[in-house]
Structures are given as structure tokens and as C-alpha cells.
XYZ file of C-alpha atoms in Angstrom:
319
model
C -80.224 149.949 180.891
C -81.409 146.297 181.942
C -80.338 145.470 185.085
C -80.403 141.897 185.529
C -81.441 139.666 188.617
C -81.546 136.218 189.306
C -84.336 134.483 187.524
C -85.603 137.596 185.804
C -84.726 141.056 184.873
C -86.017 145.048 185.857
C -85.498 147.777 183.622
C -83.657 150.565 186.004
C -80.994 153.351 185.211
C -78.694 151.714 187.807
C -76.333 154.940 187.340
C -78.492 157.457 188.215
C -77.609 159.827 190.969
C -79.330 159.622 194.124
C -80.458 162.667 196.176
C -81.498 161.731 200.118
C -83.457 164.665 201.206
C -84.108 164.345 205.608
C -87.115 165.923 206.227
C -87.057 166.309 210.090
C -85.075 164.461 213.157
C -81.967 166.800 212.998
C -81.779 170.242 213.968
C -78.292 171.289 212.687
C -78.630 172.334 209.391
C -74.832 171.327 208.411
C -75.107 168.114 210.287
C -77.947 167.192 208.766
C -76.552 168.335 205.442
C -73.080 165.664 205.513
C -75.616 162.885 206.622
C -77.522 163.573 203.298
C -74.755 163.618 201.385
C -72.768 160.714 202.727
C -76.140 158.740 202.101
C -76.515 160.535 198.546
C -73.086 159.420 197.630
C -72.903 155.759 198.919
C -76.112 154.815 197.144
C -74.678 156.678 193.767
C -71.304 155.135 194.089
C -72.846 151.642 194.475
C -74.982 152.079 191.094
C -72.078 153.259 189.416
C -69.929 150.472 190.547
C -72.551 148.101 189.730
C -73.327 149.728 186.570
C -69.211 149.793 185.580
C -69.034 145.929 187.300
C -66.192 147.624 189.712
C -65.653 146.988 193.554
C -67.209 150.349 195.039
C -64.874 152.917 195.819
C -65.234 153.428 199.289
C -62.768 155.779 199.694
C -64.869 158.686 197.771
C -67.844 157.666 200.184
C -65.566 160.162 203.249
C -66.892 157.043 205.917
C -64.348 155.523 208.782
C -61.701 152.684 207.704
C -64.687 150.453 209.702
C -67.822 151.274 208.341
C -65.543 151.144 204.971
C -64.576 147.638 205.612
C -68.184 146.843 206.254
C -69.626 147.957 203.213
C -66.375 146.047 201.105
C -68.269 142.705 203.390
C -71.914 143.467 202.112
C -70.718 144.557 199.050
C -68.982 141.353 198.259
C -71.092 139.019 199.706
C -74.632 140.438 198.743
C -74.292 143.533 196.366
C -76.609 146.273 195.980
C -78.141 149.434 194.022
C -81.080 151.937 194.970
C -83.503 152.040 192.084
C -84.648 155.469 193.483
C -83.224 158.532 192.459
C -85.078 160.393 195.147
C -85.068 159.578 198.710
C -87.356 161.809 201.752
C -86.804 160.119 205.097
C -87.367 161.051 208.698
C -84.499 161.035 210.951
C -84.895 159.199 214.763
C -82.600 160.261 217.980
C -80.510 157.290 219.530
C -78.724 157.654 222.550
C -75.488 157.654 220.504
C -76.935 160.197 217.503
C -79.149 159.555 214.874
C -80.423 156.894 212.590
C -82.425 157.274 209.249
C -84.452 154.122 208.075
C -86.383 152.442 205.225
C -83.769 153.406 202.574
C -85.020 151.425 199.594
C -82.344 149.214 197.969
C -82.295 146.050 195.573
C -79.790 143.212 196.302
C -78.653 142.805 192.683
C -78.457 138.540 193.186
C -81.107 137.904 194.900
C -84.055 135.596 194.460
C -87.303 137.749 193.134
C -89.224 138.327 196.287
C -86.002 138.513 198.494
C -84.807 141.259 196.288
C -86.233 144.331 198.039
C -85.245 145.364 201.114
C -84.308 148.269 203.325
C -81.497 149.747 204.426
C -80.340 151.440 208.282
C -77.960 153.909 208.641
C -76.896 154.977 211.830
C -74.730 158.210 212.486
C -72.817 159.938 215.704
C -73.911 163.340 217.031
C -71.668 164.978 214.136
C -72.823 163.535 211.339
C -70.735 160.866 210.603
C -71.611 157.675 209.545
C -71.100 154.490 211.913
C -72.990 151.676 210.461
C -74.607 151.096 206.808
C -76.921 147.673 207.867
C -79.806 145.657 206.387
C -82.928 146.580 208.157
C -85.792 144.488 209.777
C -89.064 146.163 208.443
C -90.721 149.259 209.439
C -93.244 147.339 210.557
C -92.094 144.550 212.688
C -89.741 147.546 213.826
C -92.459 149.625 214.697
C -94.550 146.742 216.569
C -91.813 146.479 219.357
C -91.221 149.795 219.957
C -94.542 150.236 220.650
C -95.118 147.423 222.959
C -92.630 148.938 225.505
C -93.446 148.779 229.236
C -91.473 151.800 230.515
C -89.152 154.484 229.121
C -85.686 152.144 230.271
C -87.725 148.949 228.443
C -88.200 151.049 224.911
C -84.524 152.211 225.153
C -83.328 148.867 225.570
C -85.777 147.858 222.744
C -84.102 150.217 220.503
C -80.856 148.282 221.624
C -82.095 145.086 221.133
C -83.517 145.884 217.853
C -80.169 147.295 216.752
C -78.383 144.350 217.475
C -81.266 142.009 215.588
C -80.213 144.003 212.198
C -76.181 143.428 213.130
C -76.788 140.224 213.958
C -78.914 139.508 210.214
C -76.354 141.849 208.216
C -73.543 139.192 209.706
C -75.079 136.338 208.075
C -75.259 138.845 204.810
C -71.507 139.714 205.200
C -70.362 136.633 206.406
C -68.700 138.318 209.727
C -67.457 135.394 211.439
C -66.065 138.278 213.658
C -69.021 139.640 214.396
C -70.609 136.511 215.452
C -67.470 135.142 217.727
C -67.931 138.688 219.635
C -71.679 138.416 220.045
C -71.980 134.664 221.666
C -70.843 133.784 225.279
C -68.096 131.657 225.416
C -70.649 128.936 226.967
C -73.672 129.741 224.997
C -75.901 126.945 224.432
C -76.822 126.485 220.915
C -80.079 124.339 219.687
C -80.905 123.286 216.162
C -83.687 120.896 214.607
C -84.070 119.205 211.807
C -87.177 117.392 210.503
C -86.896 113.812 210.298
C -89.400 112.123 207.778
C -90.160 107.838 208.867
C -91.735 105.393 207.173
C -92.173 101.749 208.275
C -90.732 98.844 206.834
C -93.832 98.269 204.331
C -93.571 101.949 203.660
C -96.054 103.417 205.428
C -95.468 106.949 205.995
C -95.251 107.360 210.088
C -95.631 111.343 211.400
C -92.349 113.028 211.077
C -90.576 114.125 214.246
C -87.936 116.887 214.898
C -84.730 115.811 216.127
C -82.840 118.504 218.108
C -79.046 118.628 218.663
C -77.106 120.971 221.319
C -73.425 122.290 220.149
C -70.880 124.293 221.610
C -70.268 127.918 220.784
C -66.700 126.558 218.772
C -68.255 123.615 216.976
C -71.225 125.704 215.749
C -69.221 128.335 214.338
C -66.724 126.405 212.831
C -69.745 124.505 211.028
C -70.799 128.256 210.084
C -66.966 129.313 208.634
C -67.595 126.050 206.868
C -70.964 127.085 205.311
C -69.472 130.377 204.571
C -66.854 129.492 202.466
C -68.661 126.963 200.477
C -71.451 129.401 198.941
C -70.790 132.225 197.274
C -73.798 134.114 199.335
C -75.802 133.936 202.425
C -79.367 135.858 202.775
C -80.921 136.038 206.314
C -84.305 137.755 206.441
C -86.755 138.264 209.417
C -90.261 138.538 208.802
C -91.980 138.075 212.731
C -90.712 138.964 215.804
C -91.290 139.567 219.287
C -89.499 140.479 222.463
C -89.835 139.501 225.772
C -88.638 140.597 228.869
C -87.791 138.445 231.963
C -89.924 138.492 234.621
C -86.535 138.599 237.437
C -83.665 139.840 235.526
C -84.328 143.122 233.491
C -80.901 143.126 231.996
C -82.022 139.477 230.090
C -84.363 139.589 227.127
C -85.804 136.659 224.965
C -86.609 137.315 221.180
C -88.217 135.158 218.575
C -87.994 135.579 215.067
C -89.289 134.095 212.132
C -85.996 133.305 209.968
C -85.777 132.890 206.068
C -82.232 131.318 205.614
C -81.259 131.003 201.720
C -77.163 130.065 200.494
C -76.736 129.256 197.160
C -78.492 125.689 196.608
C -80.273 125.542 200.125
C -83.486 127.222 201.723
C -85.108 126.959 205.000
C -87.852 128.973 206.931
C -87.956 128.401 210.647
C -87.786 129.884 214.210
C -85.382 131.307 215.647
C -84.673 132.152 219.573
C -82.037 134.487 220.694
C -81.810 134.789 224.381
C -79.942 138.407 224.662
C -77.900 139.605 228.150
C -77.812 143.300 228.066
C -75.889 143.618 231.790
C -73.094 145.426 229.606
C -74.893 147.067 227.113
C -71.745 148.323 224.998
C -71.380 144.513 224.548
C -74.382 142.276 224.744
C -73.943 138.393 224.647
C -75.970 135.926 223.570
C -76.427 133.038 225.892
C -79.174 130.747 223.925
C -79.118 130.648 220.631
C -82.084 127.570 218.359
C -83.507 126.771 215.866
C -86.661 125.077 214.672
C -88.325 124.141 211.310
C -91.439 126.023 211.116
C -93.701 123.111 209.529
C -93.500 119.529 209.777
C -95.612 116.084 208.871
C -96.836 116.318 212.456
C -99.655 113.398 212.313
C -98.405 111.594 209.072
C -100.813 112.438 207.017
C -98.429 113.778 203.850
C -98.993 117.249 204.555
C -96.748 119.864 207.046
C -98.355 122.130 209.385
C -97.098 125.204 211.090
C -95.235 124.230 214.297
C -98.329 125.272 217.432
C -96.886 127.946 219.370
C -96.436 126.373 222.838
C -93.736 123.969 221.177
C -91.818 127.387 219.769
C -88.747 127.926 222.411
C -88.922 131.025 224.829
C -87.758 132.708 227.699
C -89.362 129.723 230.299
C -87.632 126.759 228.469
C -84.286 128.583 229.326
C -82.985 128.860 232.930
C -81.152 131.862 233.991
């Protein structure tokens, strides 16, 4: 069949079966047995649903009412298939079970080059299937785990980096929930926008960035706002880096370059998340900006990359 995309079209039998084979990570053969099937049959029951144009039925998929009600979120909001009918993965420990990564899947309305991307699935010591997210890429994934310091650093890494893919796969669900949860109740939130100038004969002047602080409430009321008026959000991360804070281990500063697309609207830029891990069963976010990644800078008609001393970090924020 022809399985059509935004702005072009692949040729892929949408409706084939997919078999997820995991070739190490899990030493109980009938554990590791309902994780490859519950992985087999999600990705088959979302070609078929696709193929059929039907909501998925998640009720085949033998998941929790929760991760079911988070799939229904993705599902409506930024629908998928796997193009693959043949999946090998290794499997990784967590200190809550297991997690298999880089599960190939195509966001059916997606812009070509957003289309790919990568799927997490994360599972308790059973088997069973907690969380079905949008993944950060092997790579970038890779490059913090392997900058850890010490063996409490790289588990908190593992936390942090967890969190990073809920926190992207809200945008892509629109889980206002989600979000309300993850914020302090006095985080400070940061966003810039460019401002272009010109004087009064027209004479283009260097643009500036104009930043504006809001509370936790007004910014994600402005988000419910966004959310409703277009019909999907894409978040994608493509840099990233971690830092820890020199006094308090249980804070944690990451940057990430941000690709932000809704339906008429695109922006690339950075973004800080200033992380407080004291209670690690429910982190908080204390610092949340944003900057444009390019700007005018000395007038001259053309935008260049943002240096990296004015990028926010861990020293611009008190603690």
C-alpha cells in the first residue's frame, strides 16, 4: 500500500506484523518473552489501526488502564506505525526493571525529516509494560551516560534522562497533567523572542532578544491555549548536556537544543531545564527558558548562532 505523509508519500505495508526479537538484557526466559510480545503487538495493532483509519485498540495490547491512556494521548495527538517488520534490540537494567530502546517508528503526520524517530519502552521486573515514550537519540543518550562522574551521578543520569523523554512525549501528547506535576509551584519561567529594528529611514539596526519572566499558572495556561488551537505539537531534541551543581548534588542543570513545530509555526532554540532530584520519585523543575538559537546580532541581514556564554546555565540561576 502507499502510506501517505505530509508533503510526500513512502511505499510501506503499514499492516504487516511486527516481530521484536530481545537479544540480551533479560535473563528470564518468560519475562523476556511477554516484553516481546507486548512490544510485537502494540507496533502491529498501531499499523493495523492506521492501515483500517481506526483508534488503536488498546485493550488487545494486555498494558495497564495508564500506559493505555497514554498511548490513546500519542496516538491522537501524533500517530504512528513501525515500517519494520523485524525488530533485534538489546535490553538495559533500571533500578525499577528494564527498558528496551531505539524502536524504529514513523509519525504518520509529520514533516519529512521529523518523521523518523525512536521509540522507549520501559517495563517493571515482571514484564509488564509502564511507559511507551518518544526517545532522545541513541546518541545524545549515549553521550551523557558516559560522561558520568561516579556510579550515584550515572544513576541519576539515567533519571534525568528519563524524565527529558517524559517531559518531550508531553509536548507530543499534549499532557497538561504531566507538565502541572513536573514544575514547582514557584518555578521561574524565561522565554525570548527576537526582536528585528530598523530606524526611522529604514535602516536595518542589529536585532536584540527581548526576554520575559512568567509564572508557573500564566505559562501553562498560555500552553492549554496553544494546545487546543493546533491539531499537533512535535518537540524534538537534537543536543544536550547535563550538568551537575558544584554544592547541591540533588540539583542538575540541562541544556537542550529544542525543535518546536504546531501546525503553522516552527522554532529552533535553547532550552534550559534546571531539574531538583531531592525526591527522586517526583522531580521538580525550578527554571525553566528559552532562547532563539540565531539572531541578526550586528545588523548586517544575516542571523548567527547565539555564542555559548550568552546560552543560560546552572551559574545564571541561584539556588
Amino acid at each position: 500500500m502507499l502510506l501517505s505523509l505530509v508533503g510526500f508519500a513512502i511505499s510501506a505495508n503499514a499492516g504487516d506484523v511486527v516481530t521484536v526479537t530481545i537479544s540480551d538484557g533479560v535473563e528470564d526466559p518468560s519475562v523476556k518473552a511477554k516484553m516481546e510480545r507486548q512490544i510485537s503487538t502494540l507496533f502491529t495493532e498501531a499499523n493495523a489501526a492506521h492501515e483500517a483509519q481506526r483508534a488503536m485498540n488498546y485493550a488487545s495490547l494486555g498494558v495497564s488502564d495508564e500506559v493505555q491512556t497514554s498511548l490513546a494521548m500519542l496516538w491522537d495527538n501524533s500517530p504512528f506505525v513501525c515500517l519494520d517488520t523485524e525488530i533485534v534490540e538489546r535490553c538495559l537494567s533500571t533500578s525499577s526493571g528494564y527498558q528496551v530502546r531505539n524502536l524504529p517508528l514513523q509519525l504518520v503526520e509529520a514533516e519529512e525529516g521529523d518523521d523518523y524517530q525512536e521509540a522507549v519502552v520501559n517495563f517493571d521486573a515482571q514484564g509488564n509494560m509502564t511507559s511507551f515514550r518518544l526517545a532522545i537519540s541513541t546518541n545524545l543518550y549515549m553521550n551523557v551516560i558516559k560522561s558520568n562522574i561516579e556510579l550515584v551521578d550515572l544513576r541519576r543520569r539515567q533519571l534525568i534522562l528519563d524524565y527529558v523523554e517524559q517531559f518531550r512525549t508531553a509536548y507530543n501528547q499534549k499532557d497538561s497533567e504531566f507538565l502541572e506535576a513536573i514544575f514547582s509551584d514557584d518555578a521561574l519561567i524565561i522565554t525570548g523572542k527576537v526582536i528585528t529594528r530598523k530606524t526611522r529611514d529604514g535602516v536595518k539596526l542589529p536585532d536584540k532578544i527581548e526576554y520575559t519572566k512568567h509564572t508557573k499558572r500564566d505559562y501553562l495556561d498560555r500552553l492549554k491555549t496553544i494546545f487546543s488551537k493546533n491539531k499537533q505539537i512535535r518537540v524534538t531534541f537534537d543536543e544536550i548536556e547535563v550538568m551537575l551543581h558544584p554544592i547541591d548534588a540533588d540539583v542538575y542543570g540541562v541544556t537542550l537544543h529544542q525543535g518546536y513545530t504546531a501546525d503553522n509555526y516552527h522554532d529552533d532554540g535553547y532550552l534550559f531545564l534546571l531539574w531538583d532530584f531531592k525526591d527522586e520519585t517526583h522531580p521538580q523543575i525550578h527554571v525553566r527558558t528559552w532562547q532563539p538559537d540565531a539572531y541578526d546580532k550586528n545588523g548586517t541581514g544575516s542571523k548567527q548562532r547565539i555564542p555559548k556564554s550568552e546560552i543560560f546555565s546552572l551559574s545564571d540561576f541561584d539556588i
